[in-house]
Every structure is written in structure tokens, then in C-alpha cells.
Amino acid sequence: MKPVTSTSTWFRSSRLIPGSTAPTGLRKDLVQLLYDLHPGFLRFPGGCIVEGRQLLTRYRWKTTVGDIAQRTTIINRWNDEFDHRPTPDYFQSFGLGFYEYFQLAEDIGARRFLF
């Protein structure tokens, strides 16, 4: 957190999660809904998160574990893929990273399917 002016403050990250959460930090009601579906597996990661836009922005699992405040934020490849989206506004914070997906799979009784 750093003060910008006397009337504004910028936060590097924030998490608006209710007090009642699963061990992963996810909402218990959503984890319960996933559990009730009895999924056989949970796929992670996948799609454009793996590709990245260039070598520097590709998915690196080691940057998605540890202290959430220290995880590197990257621009998602769909941020500037199309001409009608000229403003950078689609970021990956990795607040939900590799470890959290492993934990979620375990919590809902699903096998982990690593892509």
C-alpha cells in the first residue's frame, strides 16, 4: 500500500473473501457445489494461461505458490489479442495458484489433471 495523494491510496492487491472459507481461501458454498458434482478430475492449468503472449508471460507454476502478495501479476494474452480491446485491463494475479488448485482437487475428491 502506498499513498498517492492525501485523498487516495493504491493497493497492490486485495482479497474480498467472506470470513467463512475453505482451507484454500475459496468460498465454502462454491467448494460444496463443486464437491456435490462429484467430478472425476480437475484440470489445471489450461488454455491461454499456459501459452502466455510471449516467453516472459508464459505460465510458470513456481510463481503461483507462496505468499499471495508476492506472486507476480502478468497481462493475460486476451488483453490485446483483438483490435477492439486496446486498453490493458485483463491481468492474471495468480491469487488462486498451483497449490490452491491441488488443495481444491483434494477437497472435492477429484484427481488432479495437470495440463
Backbone as ProteinMPNN parsed JSONL, in Angstrom:
{"seq_chain_A": "MKPVTSTSTWFRSSRLIPGSTAPTGLRKDLVQLLYDLHPGFLRFPGGCIVEGRQLLTRYRWKTTVGDIAQRTTIINRWNDEFDHRPTPDYFQSFGLGFYEYFQLAEDIGARRFLF", "coords_chain_A": {"N_chain_A": [[0.851, -1.163, 0.0], [0.581, 2.177, -0.885], [0.608, 5.674, -0.355], [-0.977, 7.918, -2.597], [-2.045, 10.47, -2.985], [-3.214, 12.933, -0.665], [-5.816, 12.121, -0.488], [-6.176, 9.662, -1.681], [-5.378, 6.16, -2.072], [-3.322, 3.553, -3.235], [-3.598, 0.086, -3.686], [-1.662, -2.818, -3.862], [-2.658, -5.378, -4.011], [-5.781, -6.931, -3.189], [-8.114, -8.876, -1.335], [-11.341, -9.789, -1.439], [-12.957, -11.658, 0.329], [-15.345, -13.617, 1.954], [-15.598, -14.259, 5.526], [-16.094, -16.965, 6.04], [-14.534, -19.468, 4.794], [-13.13, -22.091, 2.712], [-10.243, -24.274, 3.277], [-8.59, -23.515, 1.166], [-9.084, -20.88, 0.826], [-11.164, -20.261, -0.734], [-14.673, -19.627, -1.347], [-16.817, -21.368, 0.809], [-19.363, -22.265, 0.043], [-19.198, -22.443, -2.744], [-17.179, -24.325, -3.089], [-18.482, -26.492, -1.951], [-20.566, -26.835, -3.811], [-19.074, -27.663, -6.055], [-18.023, -30.042, -5.001], [-20.386, -31.491, -4.679], [-20.968, -32.076, -7.305], [-19.408, -34.228, -7.873], [-16.907, -34.49, -9.39], [-14.641, -36.205, -11.586], [-12.088, -35.416, -12.135], [-9.897, -32.537, -11.912], [-8.857, -30.093, -13.974], [-5.868, -28.36, -14.531], [-3.109, -26.178, -15.224], [-4.749, -24.473, -17.948], [-5.578, -23.776, -21.418], [-5.191, -20.409, -22.568], [-3.714, -19.431, -20.453], [-1.522, -21.019, -20.136], [-0.098, -20.663, -22.492], [0.644, -17.927, -22.647], [1.568, -14.627, -23.793], [3.983, -14.116, -24.774], [7.337, -15.398, -24.335], [8.147, -14.397, -21.828], [5.731, -14.028, -20.492], [4.57, -16.458, -20.165], [3.029, -19.295, -18.511], [4.258, -20.035, -15.342], [4.615, -22.283, -12.954], [5.937, -22.071, -10.494], [5.775, -19.411, -9.782], [3.287, -19.144, -8.802], [2.88, -20.039, -6.282], [3.25, -19.838, -2.688], [3.472, -16.823, -0.705], [0.693, -14.881, -1.348], [0.674, -12.117, -1.786], [3.188, -11.718, -2.802], [3.221, -12.861, -5.278], [3.709, -12.792, -8.795], [2.105, -10.605, -11.022], [0.693, -10.895, -14.24], [0.011, -9.795, -17.619], [-2.811, -10.982, -19.237], [-3.05, -12.984, -22.191], [-5.302, -12.415, -23.765], [-5.744, -9.809, -23.423], [-4.829, -7.931, -25.339], [-5.39, -9.122, -27.726], [-7.338, -8.653, -29.634], [-8.376, -6.008, -31.847], [-10.432, -4.379, -30.871], [-10.001, -4.202, -28.183], [-8.157, -2.232, -26.898], [-7.139, -1.39, -24.455], [-5.16, -2.106, -21.649], [-6.46, -4.341, -19.506], [-6.832, -6.827, -18.443], [-5.698, -8.946, -16.319], [-3.619, -11.481, -14.812], [-3.538, -12.497, -11.615], [-2.806, -14.622, -10.093], [-3.765, -15.241, -7.606], [-5.148, -17.447, -7.044], [-3.482, -20.156, -7.204], [-1.169, -22.781, -8.222], [-0.838, -24.509, -5.935], [-3.252, -24.014, -4.557], [-5.111, -25.024, -6.39], [-4.392, -27.731, -6.342], [-5.068, -28.313, -3.689], [-7.812, -27.75, -3.754], [-8.709, -29.755, -5.541], [-8.203, -32.001, -3.978], [-9.928, -31.441, -1.818], [-12.46, -31.699, -3.005], [-12.499, -34.265, -3.801], [-11.476, -34.999, -6.279], [-9.362, -36.135, -8.977], [-6.165, -34.814, -9.763], [-5.483, -33.222, -12.751], [-2.967, -32.393, -14.616], [-2.173, -30.024, -16.985]], "CA_chain_A": [[0.0, 0.0, 0.0], [1.344, 3.421, -0.886], [-0.252, 6.846, -0.535], [-0.799, 8.617, -3.859], [-2.294, 11.86, -2.585], [-3.802, 12.934, 0.675], [-7.18, 11.585, -0.518], [-6.273, 8.374, -2.365], [-4.389, 5.145, -1.743], [-3.253, 2.435, -4.175], [-3.297, -1.21, -3.095], [-1.08, -3.745, -4.832], [-3.653, -6.433, -4.161], [-6.747, -7.057, -2.106], [-8.96, -10.054, -1.473], [-12.652, -9.579, -0.822], [-13.459, -13.002, 0.542], [-16.053, -13.666, 3.234], [-14.897, -14.922, 6.612], [-16.32, -18.402, 6.023], [-13.905, -20.003, 3.586], [-12.497, -23.404, 2.748], [-8.805, -24.123, 3.514], [-7.945, -22.881, 0.015], [-9.442, -19.466, 0.767], [-12.335, -20.13, -1.605], [-15.953, -19.643, -0.646], [-17.246, -22.726, 1.154], [-20.546, -22.668, -0.715], [-18.783, -22.826, -4.095], [-16.455, -25.591, -2.969], [-19.507, -27.515, -1.722], [-21.231, -27.084, -5.094], [-18.162, -28.482, -6.857], [-17.986, -31.352, -4.366], [-21.659, -32.163, -4.956], [-20.954, -32.523, -8.701], [-18.589, -35.446, -7.9], [-16.06, -34.519, -10.588], [-13.599, -37.22, -11.583], [-10.791, -34.751, -12.171], [-9.851, -31.081, -12.002], [-7.782, -29.76, -14.911], [-5.174, -27.102, -14.286], [-3.78, -25.035, -15.826], [-5.168, -24.795, -19.301], [-5.879, -22.685, -22.33], [-4.242, -19.329, -22.838], [-2.861, -19.159, -19.299], [-0.287, -21.769, -20.359], [0.612, -20.115, -23.641], [1.204, -16.593, -22.474], [1.621, -13.837, -25.025], [5.371, -14.266, -25.189], [8.057, -16.253, -23.4], [8.165, -13.793, -20.497], [4.419, -14.067, -19.845], [4.014, -17.815, -20.138], [2.721, -19.787, -17.172], [5.346, -20.632, -14.565], [3.94, -22.724, -11.741], [6.651, -21.646, -9.287], [5.388, -18.044, -9.421], [1.904, -19.16, -8.322], [2.843, -20.605, -4.934], [3.832, -18.965, -1.671], [2.722, -15.655, -0.258], [-0.104, -14.319, -2.445], [1.099, -10.731, -2.03], [4.465, -11.728, -3.511], [3.083, -13.501, -6.593], [3.845, -11.878, -9.917], [0.932, -10.387, -11.872], [1.032, -10.757, -15.659], [-1.095, -9.444, -18.509], [-3.351, -12.131, -19.935], [-2.887, -12.851, -23.643], [-6.501, -11.878, -24.397], [-5.781, -8.384, -23.148], [-4.651, -7.137, -26.562], [-5.498, -10.041, -28.855], [-8.249, -8.104, -30.633], [-8.27, -4.56, -32.02], [-11.451, -3.669, -30.089], [-9.611, -4.194, -26.765], [-6.853, -1.565, -26.879], [-6.744, -0.962, -23.119], [-4.752, -3.23, -20.803], [-7.36, -4.462, -18.36], [-7.083, -8.23, -18.16], [-4.479, -9.399, -15.679], [-3.608, -12.709, -14.032], [-2.889, -12.209, -10.337], [-2.42, -15.899, -9.502], [-4.251, -15.37, -6.242], [-5.508, -18.861, -6.989], [-2.351, -20.741, -7.915], [-0.958, -24.219, -8.34], [-1.107, -25.18, -4.661], [-4.682, -23.909, -4.253], [-5.825, -25.976, -7.248], [-4.149, -29.069, -5.786], [-5.857, -28.424, -2.47], [-9.215, -27.817, -4.157], [-8.957, -31.099, -6.081], [-8.261, -32.911, -2.826], [-11.124, -31.124, -1.035], [-13.689, -32.133, -3.674], [-12.364, -35.685, -4.132], [-11.168, -35.157, -7.703], [-7.962, -36.347, -9.33], [-5.534, -33.634, -10.38], [-5.079, -33.436, -14.126], [-2.089, -31.269, -14.967], [-2.128, -29.806, -18.435]], "C_chain_A": [[0.898, 1.227, 0.0], [0.406, 4.593, -1.088], [0.067, 7.54, -1.853], [-0.986, 10.114, -3.64], [-2.877, 11.806, -1.179], [-5.202, 12.317, 0.696], [-7.29, 10.239, -1.223], [-5.128, 7.458, -1.955], [-4.47, 4.04, -2.78], [-2.883, 1.173, -3.414], [-2.72, -2.102, -4.182], [-2.043, -4.904, -5.081], [-4.599, -6.395, -2.976], [-7.586, -8.291, -2.384], [-10.247, -9.805, -0.715], [-13.337, -10.93, -0.697], [-14.152, -13.034, 1.901], [-15.276, -14.462, 4.273], [-15.023, -16.435, 6.608], [-15.763, -18.986, 4.729], [-13.372, -21.403, 3.819], [-11.002, -23.198, 3.0], [-8.058, -23.428, 2.374], [-8.195, -21.377, -0.04], [-10.633, -19.209, -0.136], [-13.605, -20.144, -0.767], [-16.412, -21.073, -0.421], [-18.434, -23.185, 0.327], [-20.174, -23.095, -2.137], [-18.011, -24.137, -4.091], [-17.456, -26.729, -2.755], [-20.249, -27.852, -3.011], [-20.366, -27.948, -6.011], [-18.101, -29.907, -6.313], [-19.24, -32.159, -4.717], [-21.771, -32.638, -6.408], [-20.189, -33.841, -8.877], [-17.702, -35.514, -9.153], [-14.972, -35.593, -10.468], [-12.209, -36.609, -11.561], [-10.97, -33.247, -12.21], [-8.64, -30.738, -12.85], [-7.182, -28.409, -14.573], [-3.736, -27.225, -14.735], [-4.212, -25.398, -17.23], [-5.38, -23.556, -20.135], [-4.776, -21.656, -22.432], [-3.365, -18.982, -21.644], [-1.519, -19.871, -19.467], [0.55, -21.11, -21.445], [1.331, -18.815, -23.322], [1.216, -15.864, -23.809], [3.014, -13.918, -25.636], [6.073, -15.095, -24.121], [8.04, -15.706, -21.975], [6.837, -13.904, -19.757], [3.79, -15.453, -19.864], [3.785, -18.239, -18.692], [3.951, -20.43, -16.547], [4.769, -21.005, -13.2], [4.626, -22.225, -10.478], [6.277, -20.228, -8.857], [3.963, -17.98, -8.888], [1.768, -19.789, -6.949], [3.507, -19.637, -3.962], [2.908, -17.818, -1.316], [2.006, -14.988, -1.434], [0.336, -12.896, -2.783], [2.402, -10.658, -2.812], [4.382, -12.353, -4.902], [3.074, -12.454, -7.698], [2.545, -11.799, -10.721], [1.399, -10.239, -13.315], [-0.206, -10.336, -16.438], [-1.522, -10.7, -19.237], [-3.254, -11.915, -21.435], [-4.114, -12.256, -24.336], [-6.642, -10.38, -24.179], [-5.698, -7.548, -24.422], [-4.717, -7.996, -27.821], [-6.35, -9.465, -29.994], [-8.14, -6.587, -30.68], [-9.271, -3.79, -31.166], [-11.147, -3.668, -28.586], [-8.243, -3.523, -26.626], [-6.332, -1.19, -25.489], [-6.321, -2.159, -22.279], [-5.61, -3.328, -19.547], [-7.636, -5.908, -17.976], [-5.79, -8.842, -17.622], [-4.687, -10.732, -14.964], [-2.862, -12.404, -12.741], [-2.326, -13.458, -9.69], [-2.723, -15.956, -8.018], [-4.747, -16.788, -5.981], [-4.466, -19.573, -7.84], [-2.329, -22.251, -7.886], [-1.33, -24.967, -7.063], [-2.609, -25.168, -4.348], [-5.509, -24.856, -5.129], [-5.618, -27.409, -6.762], [-5.011, -29.297, -4.554], [-7.343, -28.545, -2.797], [-9.559, -29.201, -4.696], [-9.087, -32.11, -4.947], [-9.546, -32.704, -2.028], [-12.406, -31.664, -1.67], [-13.602, -33.589, -4.141], [-12.071, -35.947, -5.592], [-9.679, -35.438, -7.899], [-7.435, -35.065, -9.975], [-5.079, -34.005, -11.782], [-4.278, -32.225, -14.544], [-1.941, -31.19, -16.467], [-0.77, -29.351, -18.849]], "O_chain_A": [[1.85, 1.316, 0.775], [-0.504, 4.516, -1.913], [1.235, 7.73, -2.193], [-0.161, 10.919, -4.071], [-3.008, 10.732, -0.592], [-5.728, 12.018, 1.769], [-8.395, 9.714, -1.355], [-4.059, 7.912, -1.548], [-5.565, 3.63, -3.166], [-1.966, 1.182, -2.593], [-3.234, -2.135, -5.299], [-2.218, -5.35, -6.215], [-4.262, -5.893, -1.903], [-7.747, -8.699, -3.534], [-10.24, -9.632, 0.504], [-14.185, -11.293, -1.513], [-13.61, -12.536, 2.887], [-14.395, -15.249, 3.928], [-14.143, -17.125, 7.124], [-16.438, -18.997, 3.699], [-13.188, -21.844, 4.954], [-10.528, -22.064, 2.945], [-7.011, -22.82, 2.597], [-7.594, -20.674, -0.852], [-11.065, -18.067, -0.287], [-13.611, -20.61, 0.372], [-16.4, -21.891, -1.34], [-18.516, -24.353, -0.053], [-20.781, -24.02, -2.677], [-18.175, -24.962, -4.989], [-17.291, -27.811, -3.318], [-20.532, -29.02, -3.277], [-20.87, -28.86, -6.667], [-18.126, -30.869, -7.081], [-19.163, -33.352, -5.013], [-22.584, -33.513, -6.708], [-20.309, -34.495, -9.913], [-17.75, -36.499, -9.891], [-14.454, -35.849, -9.38], [-11.267, -37.203, -11.037], [-12.055, -32.743, -12.502], [-7.511, -31.061, -12.479], [-7.901, -27.434, -14.355], [-3.175, -28.316, -14.633], [-4.046, -26.544, -17.647], [-5.364, -22.433, -19.63], [-3.589, -21.98, -22.39], [-2.356, -18.297, -21.811], [-0.493, -19.381, -18.994], [1.771, -21.013, -21.322], [2.492, -18.63, -23.688], [0.898, -16.452, -24.843], [3.191, -13.803, -26.848], [5.465, -15.453, -23.113], [7.929, -16.473, -21.018], [6.813, -13.878, -18.527], [2.595, -15.595, -19.604], [4.292, -17.609, -17.764], [4.604, -21.271, -17.165], [4.471, -20.129, -12.388], [3.952, -21.977, -9.478], [6.443, -19.877, -7.689], [3.473, -16.9, -8.557], [0.653, -20.047, -6.495], [4.234, -18.731, -4.369], [1.711, -17.852, -1.598], [2.646, -14.579, -2.402], [0.364, -12.52, -3.955], [2.692, -9.631, -3.427], [5.376, -12.371, -5.628], [2.504, -11.374, -7.548], [1.959, -12.828, -11.058], [2.378, -9.544, -13.588], [-1.333, -10.502, -15.971], [-0.685, -11.41, -19.795], [-3.363, -10.782, -21.904], [-3.977, -11.648, -25.397], [-7.568, -9.758, -24.7], [-6.422, -6.562, -24.565], [-4.162, -7.632, -28.858], [-6.111, -9.754, -31.167], [-7.844, -5.951, -29.668], [-8.993, -2.657, -30.772], [-11.957, -3.18, -27.799], [-7.268, -4.187, -26.27], [-5.2, -0.721, -25.361], [-7.06, -3.141, -22.205], [-5.501, -2.502, -18.641], [-8.591, -6.178, -17.248], [-4.901, -9.208, -18.39], [-5.802, -11.063, -14.561], [-1.674, -12.085, -12.776], [-1.456, -13.366, -8.824], [-2.029, -16.633, -7.259], [-4.76, -17.26, -4.844], [-4.566, -19.586, -9.067], [-3.321, -22.908, -7.572], [-2.062, -25.955, -7.115], [-3.17, -26.18, -3.928], [-6.496, -25.425, -4.664], [-6.552, -28.21, -6.766], [-5.613, -30.359, -4.399], [-8.052, -29.347, -2.189], [-10.596, -29.761, -4.34], [-9.973, -32.965, -4.959], [-10.182, -33.671, -1.609], [-13.336, -32.045, -0.959], [-14.515, -34.09, -4.797], [-12.391, -37.024, -6.098], [-8.846, -35.029, -7.09], [-8.17, -34.337, -10.641], [-4.368, -34.993, -11.97], [-4.835, -31.157, -14.797], [-1.622, -32.177, -17.129], [-0.532, -29.114, -20.033]]}, "name": "protein", "num_of_chains": 1, "seq": "MKPVTSTSTWFRSSRLIPGSTAPTGLRKDLVQLLYDLHPGFLRFPGGCIVEGRQLLTRYRWKTTVGDIAQRTTIINRWNDEFDHRPTPDYFQSFGLGFYEYFQLAEDIGARRFLF"}
